[in-house]
Each structure stands twice: as C-alpha cells, then as structure tokens.
Short mmCIF file of C-alpha atoms in Angstrom, two decimals:
data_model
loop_
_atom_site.label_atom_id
_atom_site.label_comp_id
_atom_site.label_asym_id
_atom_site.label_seq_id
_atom_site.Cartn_x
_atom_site.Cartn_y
_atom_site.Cartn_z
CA UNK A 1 38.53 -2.15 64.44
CA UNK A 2 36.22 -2.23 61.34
CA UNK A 3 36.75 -0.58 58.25
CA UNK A 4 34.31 1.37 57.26
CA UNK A 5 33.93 4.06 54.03
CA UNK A 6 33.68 7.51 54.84
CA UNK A 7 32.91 10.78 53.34
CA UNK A 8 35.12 13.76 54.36
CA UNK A 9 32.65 16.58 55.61
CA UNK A 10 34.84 19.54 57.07
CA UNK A 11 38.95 19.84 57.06
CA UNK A 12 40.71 21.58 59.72
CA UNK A 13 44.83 21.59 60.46
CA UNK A 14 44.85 19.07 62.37
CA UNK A 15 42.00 16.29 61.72
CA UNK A 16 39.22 15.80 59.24
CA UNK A 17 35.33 15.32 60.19
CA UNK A 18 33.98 12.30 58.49
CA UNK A 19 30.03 11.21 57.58
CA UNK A 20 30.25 7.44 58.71
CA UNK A 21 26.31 6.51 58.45
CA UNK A 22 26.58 7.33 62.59
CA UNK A 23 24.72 9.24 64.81
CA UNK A 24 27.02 11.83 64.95
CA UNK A 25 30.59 12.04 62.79
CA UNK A 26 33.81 10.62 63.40
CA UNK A 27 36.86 12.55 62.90
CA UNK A 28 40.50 11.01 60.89
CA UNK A 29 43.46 13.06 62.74
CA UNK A 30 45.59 14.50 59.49
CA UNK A 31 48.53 12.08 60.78
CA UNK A 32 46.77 9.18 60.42
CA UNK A 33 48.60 8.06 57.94
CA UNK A 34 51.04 5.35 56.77
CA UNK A 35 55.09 7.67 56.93
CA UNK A 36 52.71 10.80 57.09
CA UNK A 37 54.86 14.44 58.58
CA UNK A 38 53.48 17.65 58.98
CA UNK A 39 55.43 18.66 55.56
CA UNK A 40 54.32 15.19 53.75
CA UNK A 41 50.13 14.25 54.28
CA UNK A 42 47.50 13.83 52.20
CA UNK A 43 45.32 17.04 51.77
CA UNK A 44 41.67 15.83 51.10
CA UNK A 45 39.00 17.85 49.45
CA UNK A 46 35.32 17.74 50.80
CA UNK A 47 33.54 15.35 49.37
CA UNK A 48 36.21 12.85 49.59
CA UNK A 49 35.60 8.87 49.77
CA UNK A 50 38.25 7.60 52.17
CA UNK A 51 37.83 3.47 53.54
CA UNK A 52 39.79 3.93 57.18
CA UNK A 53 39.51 1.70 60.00
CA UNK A 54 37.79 2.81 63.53
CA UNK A 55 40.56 3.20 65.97
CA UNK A 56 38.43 4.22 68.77
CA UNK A 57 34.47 4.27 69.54
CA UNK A 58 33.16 5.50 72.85
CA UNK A 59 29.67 6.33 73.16
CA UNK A 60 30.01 9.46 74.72
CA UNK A 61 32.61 10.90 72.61
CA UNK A 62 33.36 10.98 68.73
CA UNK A 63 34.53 8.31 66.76
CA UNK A 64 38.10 8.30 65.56
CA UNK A 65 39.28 6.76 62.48
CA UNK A 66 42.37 5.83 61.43
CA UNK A 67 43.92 5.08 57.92
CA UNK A 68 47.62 3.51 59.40
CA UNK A 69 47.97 0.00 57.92
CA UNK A 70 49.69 -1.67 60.58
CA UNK A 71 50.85 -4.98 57.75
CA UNK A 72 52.33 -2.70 55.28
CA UNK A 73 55.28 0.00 55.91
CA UNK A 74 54.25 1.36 52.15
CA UNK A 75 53.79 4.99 52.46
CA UNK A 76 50.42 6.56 51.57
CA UNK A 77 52.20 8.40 48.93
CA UNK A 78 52.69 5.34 46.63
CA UNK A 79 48.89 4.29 46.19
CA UNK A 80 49.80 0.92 47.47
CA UNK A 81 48.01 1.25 50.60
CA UNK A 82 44.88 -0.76 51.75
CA UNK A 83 43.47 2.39 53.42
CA UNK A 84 43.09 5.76 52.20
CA UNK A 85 41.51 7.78 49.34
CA UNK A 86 39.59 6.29 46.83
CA UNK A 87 39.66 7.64 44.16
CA UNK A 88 37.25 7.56 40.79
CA UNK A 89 34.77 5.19 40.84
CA UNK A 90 31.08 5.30 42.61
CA UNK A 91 30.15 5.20 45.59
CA UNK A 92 26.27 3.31 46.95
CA UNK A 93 24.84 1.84 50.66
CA UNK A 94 23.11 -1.18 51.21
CA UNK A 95 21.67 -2.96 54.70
CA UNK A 96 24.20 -3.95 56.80
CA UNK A 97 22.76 -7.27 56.15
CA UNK A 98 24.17 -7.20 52.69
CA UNK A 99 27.49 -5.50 53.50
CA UNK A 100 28.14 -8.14 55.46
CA UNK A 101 27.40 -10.47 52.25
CA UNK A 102 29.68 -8.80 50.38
CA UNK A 103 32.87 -8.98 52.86
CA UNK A 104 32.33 -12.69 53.03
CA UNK A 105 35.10 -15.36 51.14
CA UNK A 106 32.85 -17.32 49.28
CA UNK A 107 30.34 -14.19 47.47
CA UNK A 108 28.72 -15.28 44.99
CA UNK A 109 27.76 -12.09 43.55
CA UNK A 110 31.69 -10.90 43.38
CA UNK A 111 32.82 -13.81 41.86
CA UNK A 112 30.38 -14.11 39.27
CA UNK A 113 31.42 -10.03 38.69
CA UNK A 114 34.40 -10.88 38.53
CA UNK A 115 34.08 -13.68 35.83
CA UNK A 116 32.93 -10.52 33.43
CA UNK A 117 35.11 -7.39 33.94
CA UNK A 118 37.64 -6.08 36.47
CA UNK A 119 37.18 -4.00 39.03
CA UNK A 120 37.79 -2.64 42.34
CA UNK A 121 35.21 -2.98 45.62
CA UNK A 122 35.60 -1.52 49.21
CA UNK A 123 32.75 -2.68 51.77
CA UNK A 124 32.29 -0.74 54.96
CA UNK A 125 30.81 -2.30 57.84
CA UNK A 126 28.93 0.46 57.89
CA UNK A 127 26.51 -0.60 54.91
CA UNK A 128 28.87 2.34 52.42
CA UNK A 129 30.45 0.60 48.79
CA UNK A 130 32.72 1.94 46.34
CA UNK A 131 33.37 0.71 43.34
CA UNK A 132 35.68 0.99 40.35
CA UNK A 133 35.24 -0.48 37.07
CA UNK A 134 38.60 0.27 34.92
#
C-alpha cells in the first residue's frame, strides 16, 4: 500500500481516526504497530503527524492504515522505525503532482537541499510533507 502522512483526529481504546486528505477518514488500529501489546503501544495525542502505510481501501468502507514495517523487526519503541510518529518538525501539502516529484530517485530539489543542511522529509502519496531541519 502507499504511505501516506496523517493527522490523528480522535483516539479511542482500540484504534485512532486519522485526516488523510480523503473523503472521509481512515482509522490506524492501536496495534498497528511494530512488537506493540496492550501494556506496550504508543499513546498519540490529537494533533499528531504519523506517516503509516494504507493496509486496506474499500470504497464503501473506511480506510485502514497501518504503521507495521514488515523489513524491520525494530520495535516502535526504539525510534528506528520507518513508520510512526513524527515528531518536531513542520508539516505542508502540495499537488499530488509534486508529491510524486518529491518521492522520485533522482529529485533535484532534495539533492540540491541536501547539498546545504540536513534534514529529514516524509512524502505522502497523499500530497501531505513533513519536514525536519536539525
């Protein structure tokens, strides 16, 4: 599935509602995470950036999202995750034209960034960015 950037909207015990830039929101079950328990998961504030990957999309039904890295067995716990919270840092949207840009090899706007300063990018495919600047 795509990844996509999402901002966490409403909390519940057992999934979180996320604004995805959709027609209606898609929802991150509270176990969908890498060696997440009942007694060990993240517990996100509203307001939240989180990049997750769509596990399922029906038209009919809500979207879910999923932040399990299926190449790592890192924990979420360690920070060393692809998917997850981000945290710090800003968040913008562009056309999905430009997103698109952005996620290909050869950008020439990221590597002339990155000729300057440091930092850290997530593009969703759905048109959301975050960025960190250390």
């Amino acid at each position: 599935g795509d990844c996509v950037v999402g901002i966490i909207m409403g909390r519940t015990a057992d999934f979180y509602k996320v604004e995805i830039r959709a027609p209606s929101p898609a929802f991150l079950p509270t176990l969908s995470w890498n060696g997440a328990t009942k007694r060990n998961r993240p517990v996100l504030e509203i307001g939240t950036l989180v990049y997750a990957r769509i596990e399922a999309a029906h038209p009919d039904l809500d979207t879910e999202l999923t932040c399990i890295d299926p190449d790592t067995k890192k924990s979420w716990s360690t920070g060393e995750v692809l998917l997850g919270e981000l945290k710090g840092g800003l968040s913008f949207e562009v056309a999905l034209s430009a997103a698109q840009r952005l996620l290909d090899v050869d950008c020439f706007i990221l590597d002339r960034l990155g000729k300057d300063f440091a930092y850290e990018l997530c593009v969703g495919q759905n048109g959301r960015v975050w960025l960190s600047a250390p």
